[in-house]
CSV table of C-alpha atoms and ligand atoms in Angstrom, one decimal:
chain,number,residue,atom,x,y,z
F,1,UNK,CA,76.6,-21.9,106.1
F,2,UNK,CA,78.9,-20.1,108.0
F,3,UNK,CA,78.5,-18.1,110.8
F,4,UNK,CA,79.5,-14.8,109.0
F,5,UNK,CA,76.3,-15.1,107.4
F,6,UNK,CA,73.9,-16.9,109.9
F,7,UNK,CA,74.8,-12.9,112.2
F,8,UNK,CA,74.3,-10.8,109.0
F,9,UNK,CA,71.3,-12.5,107.4
F,10,UNK,CA,69.2,-12.1,111.4
F,11,UNK,CA,69.4,-9.1,111.5
F,12,UNK,CA,67.2,-8.3,108.0
F,13,UNK,CA,63.2,-9.4,108.2
F,14,UNK,CA,63.2,-12.7,105.3
F,15,UNK,CA,60.1,-14.0,106.5
F,16,UNK,CA,61.2,-18.0,107.2
F,17,UNK,CA,65.3,-19.2,108.7
F,18,UNK,CA,67.2,-18.7,106.1
F,19,UNK,CA,69.4,-22.1,104.8
F,20,UNK,CA,72.2,-21.7,102.4
F,21,UNK,CA,74.1,-18.3,101.4
F,22,UNK,CA,76.2,-19.1,98.5
F,23,UNK,CA,78.9,-16.7,96.0
F,24,UNK,CA,76.7,-15.9,93.4
F,25,UNK,CA,76.8,-14.4,89.8
F,26,UNK,CA,79.7,-12.5,88.3
F,27,UNK,CA,80.2,-8.9,88.7
F,28,UNK,CA,83.2,-7.2,89.4
F,29,UNK,CA,82.7,-4.8,92.8
F,30,UNK,CA,80.1,-6.1,95.0
F,31,UNK,CA,80.4,-9.6,96.7
F,32,UNK,CA,77.4,-11.1,96.0
F,33,UNK,CA,75.2,-14.2,97.6
F,34,UNK,CA,72.3,-16.2,96.6
F,35,UNK,CA,70.2,-17.2,100.5
F,36,UNK,CA,67.6,-19.5,100.7
F,37,UNK,CA,65.2,-19.6,102.9
F,38,UNK,CA,64.0,-23.0,104.7
F,39,UNK,CA,60.2,-21.8,102.2
F,40,UNK,CA,62.2,-21.9,99.2
F,41,UNK,CA,61.7,-17.9,98.8
F,42,UNK,CA,65.6,-16.6,97.2
F,43,UNK,CA,68.0,-13.2,97.3
F,44,UNK,CA,70.8,-11.3,97.3
F,45,UNK,CA,72.3,-10.7,99.6
F,46,UNK,CA,75.9,-8.1,99.4
F,47,UNK,CA,78.4,-7.0,100.7
F,48,UNK,CA,78.6,-3.5,99.5
F,49,UNK,CA,82.4,-2.2,97.8
F,50,UNK,CA,82.9,-0.1,101.3
F,51,UNK,CA,86.7,1.2,99.6
F,52,UNK,CA,84.7,2.1,96.4
F,53,UNK,CA,81.5,3.4,97.8
F,54,UNK,CA,83.3,5.1,100.6
F,55,UNK,CA,79.5,7.4,101.2
F,56,UNK,CA,77.3,4.0,101.7
F,57,UNK,CA,75.0,6.9,103.4
F,58,UNK,CA,74.8,8.4,100.0
F,59,UNK,CA,74.8,5.0,98.2
F,60,UNK,CA,71.7,3.1,99.9
F,61,UNK,CA,70.4,6.2,99.4
F,62,UNK,CA,70.4,6.9,96.2
F,63,UNK,CA,68.6,3.3,95.4
F,64,UNK,CA,66.3,3.2,98.5
F,65,UNK,CA,64.8,6.9,95.9
F,66,UNK,CA,65.4,5.6,93.0
F,67,UNK,CA,63.7,2.1,93.6
F,68,UNK,CA,61.0,4.4,95.2
F,69,UNK,CA,60.4,6.4,92.8
F,70,UNK,CA,60.7,4.0,90.0
F,71,UNK,CA,57.8,1.9,91.7
F,72,UNK,CA,55.1,5.2,91.4
F,73,UNK,CA,55.5,3.8,88.0
F,74,UNK,CA,54.4,0.4,87.4
F,75,UNK,CA,52.5,-2.4,89.3
F,76,UNK,CA,55.0,-4.9,89.0
F,77,UNK,CA,56.4,-6.0,91.6
F,78,UNK,CA,59.6,-7.7,89.6
F,79,UNK,CA,59.7,-4.5,87.4
F,80,UNK,CA,62.0,-2.2,90.3
F,81,UNK,CA,65.0,-4.0,92.2
F,82,UNK,CA,62.9,-4.0,96.0
F,83,UNK,CA,65.2,-3.6,98.9
F,84,UNK,CA,64.9,-5.6,102.1
F,85,UNK,CA,65.7,-3.6,105.3
F,86,UNK,CA,67.4,-4.5,108.6
F,87,UNK,CA,65.1,-4.9,111.5
F,88,UNK,CA,66.1,-1.2,112.7
F,89,UNK,CA,64.7,-0.2,109.2
F,90,UNK,CA,67.7,1.0,107.2
F,91,UNK,CA,68.6,-0.1,103.9
F,92,UNK,CA,71.5,-1.5,104.8
F,93,UNK,CA,73.7,-2.8,108.0
F,94,UNK,CA,76.8,-2.2,109.3
F,95,UNK,CA,78.6,-5.2,111.5
F,96,UNK,CA,81.6,-4.1,114.3
F,97,UNK,CA,83.8,-5.2,111.8
F,98,UNK,CA,82.4,-2.0,109.4
F,99,UNK,CA,81.3,-4.1,106.7
F,100,UNK,CA,78.0,-2.7,104.5
F,101,UNK,CA,75.6,-5.4,103.8
F,102,UNK,CA,72.0,-5.4,102.3
F,103,UNK,CA,69.7,-7.5,101.0
F,104,UNK,CA,67.6,-7.3,97.6
F,105,UNK,CA,64.1,-10.2,96.9
F,106,UNK,CA,65.7,-12.1,94.3
F,107,UNK,CA,63.7,-11.5,90.5
F,108,UNK,CA,62.2,-15.1,90.1
F,109,UNK,CA,61.7,-16.5,87.0
F,110,UNK,CA,64.6,-14.6,85.0
F,111,UNK,CA,67.2,-14.9,83.1
F,112,UNK,CA,70.3,-12.4,83.5
F,113,UNK,CA,73.5,-13.2,80.7
F,114,UNK,CA,76.8,-13.1,80.3
F,115,UNK,CA,75.7,-12.8,76.5
F,116,UNK,CA,72.5,-12.2,74.4
F,117,UNK,CA,72.2,-15.6,73.0
F,118,UNK,CA,70.2,-14.5,70.4
F,119,UNK,CA,69.4,-10.7,68.8
F,120,UNK,CA,66.1,-10.1,70.6
F,121,UNK,CA,67.8,-10.5,73.4
F,122,UNK,CA,70.4,-7.6,73.3
F,123,UNK,CA,67.0,-5.7,71.8
F,124,UNK,CA,65.1,-6.7,75.4
F,125,UNK,CA,68.3,-5.5,77.3
F,126,UNK,CA,68.6,-1.4,74.9
F,127,UNK,CA,65.0,-1.2,75.8
F,128,UNK,CA,65.1,-2.0,79.9
F,129,UNK,CA,67.3,0.8,79.7
F,130,UNK,CA,65.7,3.0,77.1
F,131,UNK,CA,63.2,3.0,79.8
F,132,UNK,CA,64.8,2.9,83.5
F,133,UNK,CA,66.2,6.6,82.4
F,134,UNK,CA,62.8,7.6,80.5
F,135,UNK,CA,61.6,6.9,83.6
F,136,UNK,CA,63.7,9.1,85.7
F,137,UNK,CA,63.8,11.5,83.7
F,138,UNK,CA,61.1,14.0,85.9
F,139,UNK,CA,63.7,13.4,89.1
F,140,UNK,CA,65.6,15.0,90.7
F,141,UNK,CA,68.5,14.5,90.3
F,142,UNK,CA,70.4,17.4,92.6
F,143,UNK,CA,68.5,15.5,94.9
F,144,UNK,CA,71.1,12.5,94.6
F,145,UNK,CA,74.3,12.0,95.6
F,146,UNK,CA,77.9,12.0,93.3
F,147,UNK,CA,78.8,8.5,94.4
F,148,UNK,CA,81.8,8.7,92.4
F,149,UNK,CA,82.8,11.9,91.7
F,150,UNK,CA,84.1,11.6,87.7
F,151,UNK,CA,82.6,8.8,87.2
F,152,UNK,CA,82.5,8.9,83.7
F,153,UNK,CA,85.1,12.3,82.9
F,154,UNK,CA,87.6,9.9,80.7
F,155,UNK,CA,89.7,12.9,80.1
F,156,UNK,CA,89.7,12.4,84.7
F,157,UNK,CA,90.2,8.8,84.0
F,158,UNK,CA,93.3,10.0,81.3
F,159,UNK,CA,95.0,11.7,83.7
F,160,UNK,CA,94.5,8.8,86.9
F,161,UNK,CA,95.6,6.5,84.6
F,162,UNK,CA,99.1,9.0,83.4
F,163,UNK,CA,100.1,9.6,87.5
F,164,UNK,CA,99.4,5.9,87.5
F,165,UNK,CA,101.9,5.2,84.6
F,166,UNK,CA,104.1,7.4,86.4
F,167,UNK,CA,104.5,6.0,88.9
F,168,UNK,CA,104.5,2.3,87.7
F,169,UNK,CA,104.5,1.2,91.9
F,170,UNK,CA,104.6,-3.1,90.1
F,171,UNK,CA,107.0,-2.0,87.5
F,172,UNK,CA,104.8,-3.3,85.3
F,173,UNK,CA,104.7,-0.5,82.8
F,174,UNK,CA,107.8,-1.7,80.3
F,175,UNK,CA,105.4,-5.3,79.2
F,176,UNK,CA,102.8,-3.6,78.5
F,177,UNK,CA,104.6,-0.5,75.7
F,178,UNK,CA,102.2,-1.2,72.7
F,179,UNK,CA,98.6,-1.3,74.6
F,180,UNK,CA,100.2,2.3,76.6
F,181,UNK,CA,101.2,4.2,73.5
F,182,UNK,CA,97.2,2.7,72.1
F,183,UNK,CA,95.7,5.1,75.4
F,184,UNK,CA,98.0,6.9,74.7
F,185,UNK,CA,97.1,8.0,71.0
F,186,UNK,CA,93.7,9.0,72.0
F,187,UNK,CA,93.5,10.7,74.7
F,188,UNK,CA,93.1,13.7,73.0
F,189,UNK,CA,89.8,11.9,71.5
F,190,UNK,CA,88.7,11.1,74.4
F,191,UNK,CA,87.7,14.4,76.1
F,192,UNK,CA,85.2,14.9,73.3
F,193,UNK,CA,81.9,14.5,74.9
F,194,UNK,CA,83.0,15.7,77.8
F,195,UNK,CA,84.5,18.9,76.1
F,196,UNK,CA,80.1,19.1,74.3
F,197,UNK,CA,78.4,18.3,78.1
F,198,UNK,CA,81.3,21.2,79.3
F,199,UNK,CA,80.0,23.3,76.0
F,200,UNK,CA,76.1,22.9,77.1
F,201,UNK,CA,76.2,20.3,73.8
F,202,UNK,CA,75.4,18.1,75.5
F,203,UNK,CA,72.1,16.9,78.1
F,204,UNK,CA,73.4,16.2,81.6
F,205,UNK,CA,70.3,13.0,82.7
F,206,UNK,CA,69.8,10.7,85.8
F,207,UNK,CA,71.1,8.1,84.0
F,208,UNK,CA,72.1,4.0,84.8
F,209,UNK,CA,76.2,4.1,84.1
F,210,UNK,CA,76.9,0.5,84.2
F,211,UNK,CA,75.0,-1.0,81.8
F,212,UNK,CA,76.2,-4.5,81.7
F,213,UNK,CA,74.2,-6.6,79.8
F,214,UNK,CA,74.5,-8.1,82.9
F,215,UNK,CA,73.2,-5.8,85.1
F,216,UNK,CA,69.5,-6.3,83.2
F,217,UNK,CA,67.2,-9.0,83.7
F,218,UNK,CA,65.3,-10.3,81.4
F,219,UNK,CA,61.3,-12.4,81.8
F,220,UNK,CA,62.4,-15.9,81.7
F,221,UNK,CA,59.8,-16.9,79.8
F,222,UNK,CA,58.8,-13.9,77.3
F,223,UNK,CA,62.3,-12.6,77.6
F,224,UNK,CA,61.0,-9.1,77.1
F,225,UNK,CA,62.9,-6.3,79.5
F,226,UNK,CA,61.3,-7.3,83.1
F,227,UNK,CA,63.9,-4.6,85.5
F,228,UNK,CA,67.6,-2.4,85.8
F,229,UNK,CA,69.9,-4.2,89.6
F,230,UNK,CA,73.3,-3.4,90.1
F,231,UNK,CA,71.8,0.1,91.2
F,232,UNK,CA,75.1,1.6,93.0
F,233,UNK,CA,76.3,5.0,89.7
F,234,UNK,CA,73.2,6.0,89.1
F,235,UNK,CA,74.0,9.1,89.3
F,236,UNK,CA,73.5,12.3,86.6
F,237,UNK,CA,75.2,11.6,83.5
F,238,UNK,CA,75.3,11.3,79.8
F,239,UNK,CA,73.0,8.7,77.6
F,240,UNK,CA,76.0,8.1,75.6
F,241,UNK,CA,77.0,6.4,78.7
F,242,UNK,CA,74.9,3.9,78.9
F,243,UNK,CA,74.4,3.1,74.8
F,244,UNK,CA,78.4,3.0,75.1
F,245,UNK,CA,79.0,0.8,78.1
F,246,UNK,CA,76.1,-1.5,76.4
F,247,UNK,CA,77.5,-1.9,72.9
F,248,UNK,CA,81.3,-2.5,74.6
F,249,UNK,CA,79.7,-5.5,77.0
F,250,UNK,CA,77.3,-6.9,75.0
F,251,UNK,CA,78.3,-5.9,70.9
F,252,UNK,CA,81.8,-7.9,72.1
F,253,UNK,CA,81.1,-11.2,70.1
F,254,UNK,CA,83.4,-12.5,73.0
F,255,UNK,CA,84.3,-12.7,77.3
F,256,UNK,CA,85.5,-9.1,77.8
F,257,UNK,CA,88.5,-11.3,79.7
F,258,UNK,CA,89.2,-13.3,76.2
F,259,UNK,CA,92.6,-14.0,76.1
F,260,UNK,CA,92.4,-15.1,72.2
F,261,UNK,CA,91.6,-11.6,70.2
F,262,UNK,CA,91.0,-12.7,67.3
F,263,UNK,CA,87.0,-13.6,68.8
F,264,UNK,CA,87.1,-10.3,69.7
F,265,UNK,CA,85.2,-7.6,67.2
F,266,UNK,CA,82.5,-5.7,67.6
F,267,UNK,CA,80.2,-7.5,66.0
F,268,UNK,CA,77.6,-4.5,63.7
F,269,UNK,CA,74.7,-6.6,63.8
F,270,UNK,CA,74.0,-5.8,67.4
F,271,UNK,CA,75.2,-2.9,67.3
F,272,UNK,CA,71.9,-1.6,65.1
F,273,UNK,CA,70.2,-4.0,67.3
F,274,UNK,CA,70.2,-2.2,70.4
F,275,UNK,CA,71.0,1.3,68.8
F,276,UNK,CA,67.1,0.2,67.4
F,277,UNK,CA,66.0,-0.3,71.1
F,278,UNK,CA,67.5,2.3,72.4
F,279,UNK,CA,65.7,5.2,70.4
F,280,UNK,CA,62.6,3.8,70.6
F,281,UNK,CA,62.8,3.2,74.7
F,282,UNK,CA,64.1,7.1,75.0
F,283,UNK,CA,61.9,9.0,71.8
F,284,UNK,CA,63.7,12.5,73.5
F,285,UNK,CA,67.6,12.2,72.3
F,286,UNK,CA,68.5,15.1,70.5
F,287,UNK,CA,70.3,15.6,67.3
F,288,UNK,CA,73.4,15.5,68.9
F,289,UNK,CA,73.4,13.0,71.0
F,290,UNK,CA,71.7,10.6,68.7
F,291,UNK,CA,75.3,12.1,66.4
F,292,UNK,CA,77.1,11.1,69.2
F,293,UNK,CA,76.2,7.0,70.0
F,294,UNK,CA,78.8,6.1,67.9
F,295,UNK,CA,80.8,7.7,69.8
F,296,UNK,CA,79.5,6.8,73.3
F,297,UNK,CA,80.4,3.0,72.2
F,298,UNK,CA,84.2,4.3,71.1
F,299,UNK,CA,84.6,6.5,73.5
F,300,UNK,CA,83.1,4.1,77.1
F,301,UNK,CA,85.3,1.1,75.8
F,302,UNK,CA,88.4,3.4,75.7
F,303,UNK,CA,87.6,4.2,79.1
F,304,UNK,CA,86.8,0.6,80.6
F,305,UNK,CA,90.1,-0.1,79.1
F,306,UNK,CA,92.0,2.5,80.6
F,307,UNK,CA,90.6,1.2,83.3
F,308,UNK,CA,91.5,-2.0,82.8
F,309,UNK,CA,95.5,-0.8,82.7
F,310,UNK,CA,95.9,2.2,84.9
F,311,UNK,CA,93.9,-1.2,87.9
F,312,UNK,CA,96.8,-3.5,86.0
F,313,UNK,CA,99.7,-1.1,86.4
F,314,UNK,CA,98.6,-0.1,90.6
F,315,UNK,CA,98.8,-3.6,91.6
F,316,UNK,CA,94.6,-4.8,90.3
F,317,UNK,CA,93.0,-2.8,93.2
F,318,UNK,CA,89.4,-2.3,92.1
F,319,UNK,CA,88.4,-4.7,89.6
F,320,UNK,CA,87.7,-8.2,91.3
F,321,UNK,CA,90.7,-10.2,89.6
F,322,UNK,CA,89.4,-14.0,89.6
F,323,UNK,CA,93.4,-14.3,87.7
F,324,UNK,CA,96.1,-13.3,87.1
F,325,UNK,CA,96.2,-10.8,84.4
F,326,UNK,CA,92.1,-10.8,84.2
F,327,UNK,CA,92.6,-6.9,83.8
F,328,UNK,CA,95.0,-7.0,81.3
F,329,UNK,CA,93.5,-9.5,80.0
F,330,UNK,CA,90.5,-7.5,80.0
F,331,UNK,CA,92.7,-3.9,78.7
F,332,UNK,CA,93.3,-6.5,75.1
F,333,UNK,CA,90.1,-6.2,74.7
F,334,UNK,CA,88.5,-3.6,75.2
F,335,UNK,CA,91.0,-1.8,73.0
F,336,UNK,CA,90.5,-4.8,70.3
F,337,UNK,CA,87.0,-3.3,70.7
F,338,UNK,CA,87.9,0.1,70.0
F,339,UNK,CA,90.0,-0.6,67.0
F,340,UNK,CA,87.4,-2.4,64.7
F,341,UNK,CA,84.9,0.3,66.1
F,342,UNK,CA,87.6,2.5,63.8
F,343,UNK,CA,87.5,0.4,61.2
F,344,UNK,CA,83.3,0.1,60.8
F,345,UNK,CA,83.1,3.2,62.1
F,346,UNK,CA,81.9,5.1,58.5
F,347,UNK,CA,78.8,1.8,58.8
F,348,UNK,CA,78.7,2.4,63.3
F,349,UNK,CA,77.0,5.7,61.4
F,350,UNK,CA,75.2,5.1,58.6
F,351,UNK,CA,72.9,2.1,61.3
F,352,UNK,CA,73.1,5.1,63.2
F,353,UNK,CA,70.9,7.8,60.3
F,354,UNK,CA,69.8,4.6,59.3
F,355,UNK,CA,67.6,4.0,63.2
F,356,UNK,CA,66.7,7.6,63.7
F,357,UNK,CA,64.1,8.0,60.6
F,358,UNK,CA,62.3,4.6,61.8
Y,401,LIG,P1,78.1,-5.7,91.3
Y,401,LIG,O1,78.0,-4.9,91.4
Y,401,LIG,O2,78.8,-6.0,91.9
Y,401,LIG,O3,78.4,-5.8,89.7
Y,401,LIG,P2,75.8,-7.3,91.1
Y,401,LIG,O4,74.5,-6.5,91.4
Y,401,LIG,O5,75.4,-6.5,90.0
Y,401,LIG,O6,77.1,-6.8,92.0
Y,401,LIG,O7,74.8,-8.2,91.4
Y,401,LIG,C1,75.3,-9.3,90.9
Y,401,LIG,C2,75.3,-10.1,90.3
Y,401,LIG,O8,74.6,-10.8,90.4
Y,401,LIG,C3,74.5,-9.2,88.6
Y,401,LIG,O9,75.0,-9.6,87.9
Y,401,LIG,C4,72.9,-11.4,88.7
Y,401,LIG,O10,73.2,-11.9,88.8
Y,401,LIG,C5,72.5,-10.7,90.1
Y,401,LIG,N1,71.9,-9.5,91.4
Y,401,LIG,C6,71.4,-8.9,91.9
Y,401,LIG,N2,70.6,-8.4,92.4
Y,401,LIG,C7,69.9,-9.7,91.9
Y,401,LIG,C8,68.2,-9.5,92.4
Y,401,LIG,N3,66.9,-9.2,92.5
Y,401,LIG,N4,67.8,-10.7,91.7
Y,401,LIG,C9,68.3,-11.9,90.6
Y,401,LIG,N5,69.4,-12.0,90.0
Y,401,LIG,C10,70.6,-10.5,91.4
Y,402,LIG,C1,81.7,-3.1,87.1
Y,402,LIG,O1,80.1,-3.6,88.6
Y,402,LIG,P1,79.5,-4.5,87.5
Y,402,LIG,O2,80.6,-5.0,87.5
Y,402,LIG,O3,78.4,-3.7,86.8
Y,402,LIG,C2,82.6,-1.0,87.0
Y,402,LIG,C3,81.9,-0.5,85.6
Y,402,LIG,C4,82.6,-1.5,85.0
Y,402,LIG,C5,82.8,-2.8,84.6
Y,402,LIG,C6,83.7,-3.6,83.4
Y,402,LIG,C7,81.3,0.9,90.3
Y,402,LIG,O4,80.6,-3.2,86.4
Y,402,LIG,O5,81.8,0.6,86.0
Y,402,LIG,O6,82.5,-0.9,83.1
Y,402,LIG,O7,83.2,-3.4,86.3
Y,402,LIG,N1,81.3,-0.8,88.5
Y,402,LIG,C8,82.4,0.3,88.9
Y,402,LIG,O8,83.2,-4.7,84.0
Y,402,LIG,O9,83.1,0.4,89.2
Y,403,LIG,MG1,76.7,-5.2,88.0
């Protein structure tokens, strides 16, 4: 094991000596490692991305508060993420080089999927995210630190996109004119949810804000919802952000960075499955929220495509890139999904209406 990891792990009480520490998972933001101790106990070690999460105290304070609150509502250890404190009693460790590290207990006997293997898996992920939002409905939202302001303010994401486009620091804009035009043609519509929120027509709730399928764990045996992970972006937000981001990732028929775009569609079957699961777990959604579910799916997908395009134009600084052009490929799948949703718009609304009537 690399000396750097030994030094970091020595600061956490793992109950036994760690014997391995290997890169793990497919997240785009933090560096994640699987740690195994001599006795076979497993942990997740993460180097927190403190370029993106600038206030580590605020970030970790949110996670501690939310996990403590959730733990009061269940006795099942695997249903809530558990942080392992440092020997000094802190929720994370700062190293002399400025890097910040945290450790979670590994959620055992679980699966974390990149794609649903069956519609039932996707249904259960909807239940997990729906219940998460439901369990936090009385959480004092004003005590949460707003870790990334305007995270899902799609109008603001366009402002940043325009700024980067104007500077075009890598000279890449000329190669992606169709993508730029696709984004700009939808700029006005992109503000729909922000405007409804500002007009008081949609309620602000405590939401997860990053509801990818690989941010939820299912029980390996029963394949039922177990626990929601990746709590970095828990903040006040719209239920439509959580619904929409799940559809964007999990109802797609191909990978987020698939290059063969003919493989990419938004599956109406999976859209219906997720809608049913989410509505069953969140019975308190308002009429306007229900009516806007298709718009949530479309705008979260559009926004993510614009973010990938912005990062591509900017030189790939934000999202982890494992190969050249990956952000552009990701942008293209998102825009393909948006176009597909536009074609399936009436059907998406019909599915929501039917699911809402039970
Ligand atoms: P990122 O913010 O980079 O997406 P995540 O917190 O989502 O990082 O972690 C990346 C991956 O690590 C997850 O998709 C999951 O596979 C795995 N993971 C994270 N936390 C745990 C945990 N407590 N137990 C088991 N697996 C975990
Ligand atoms: C990032 O952390 P991860 O990989 O679950 C990103 C999300 C994007 C997603 C796109 C903090 O999620 O907002 O939707 O990539 N997280 C952050 O796959 O920016
Ligand atoms: Mg993640």
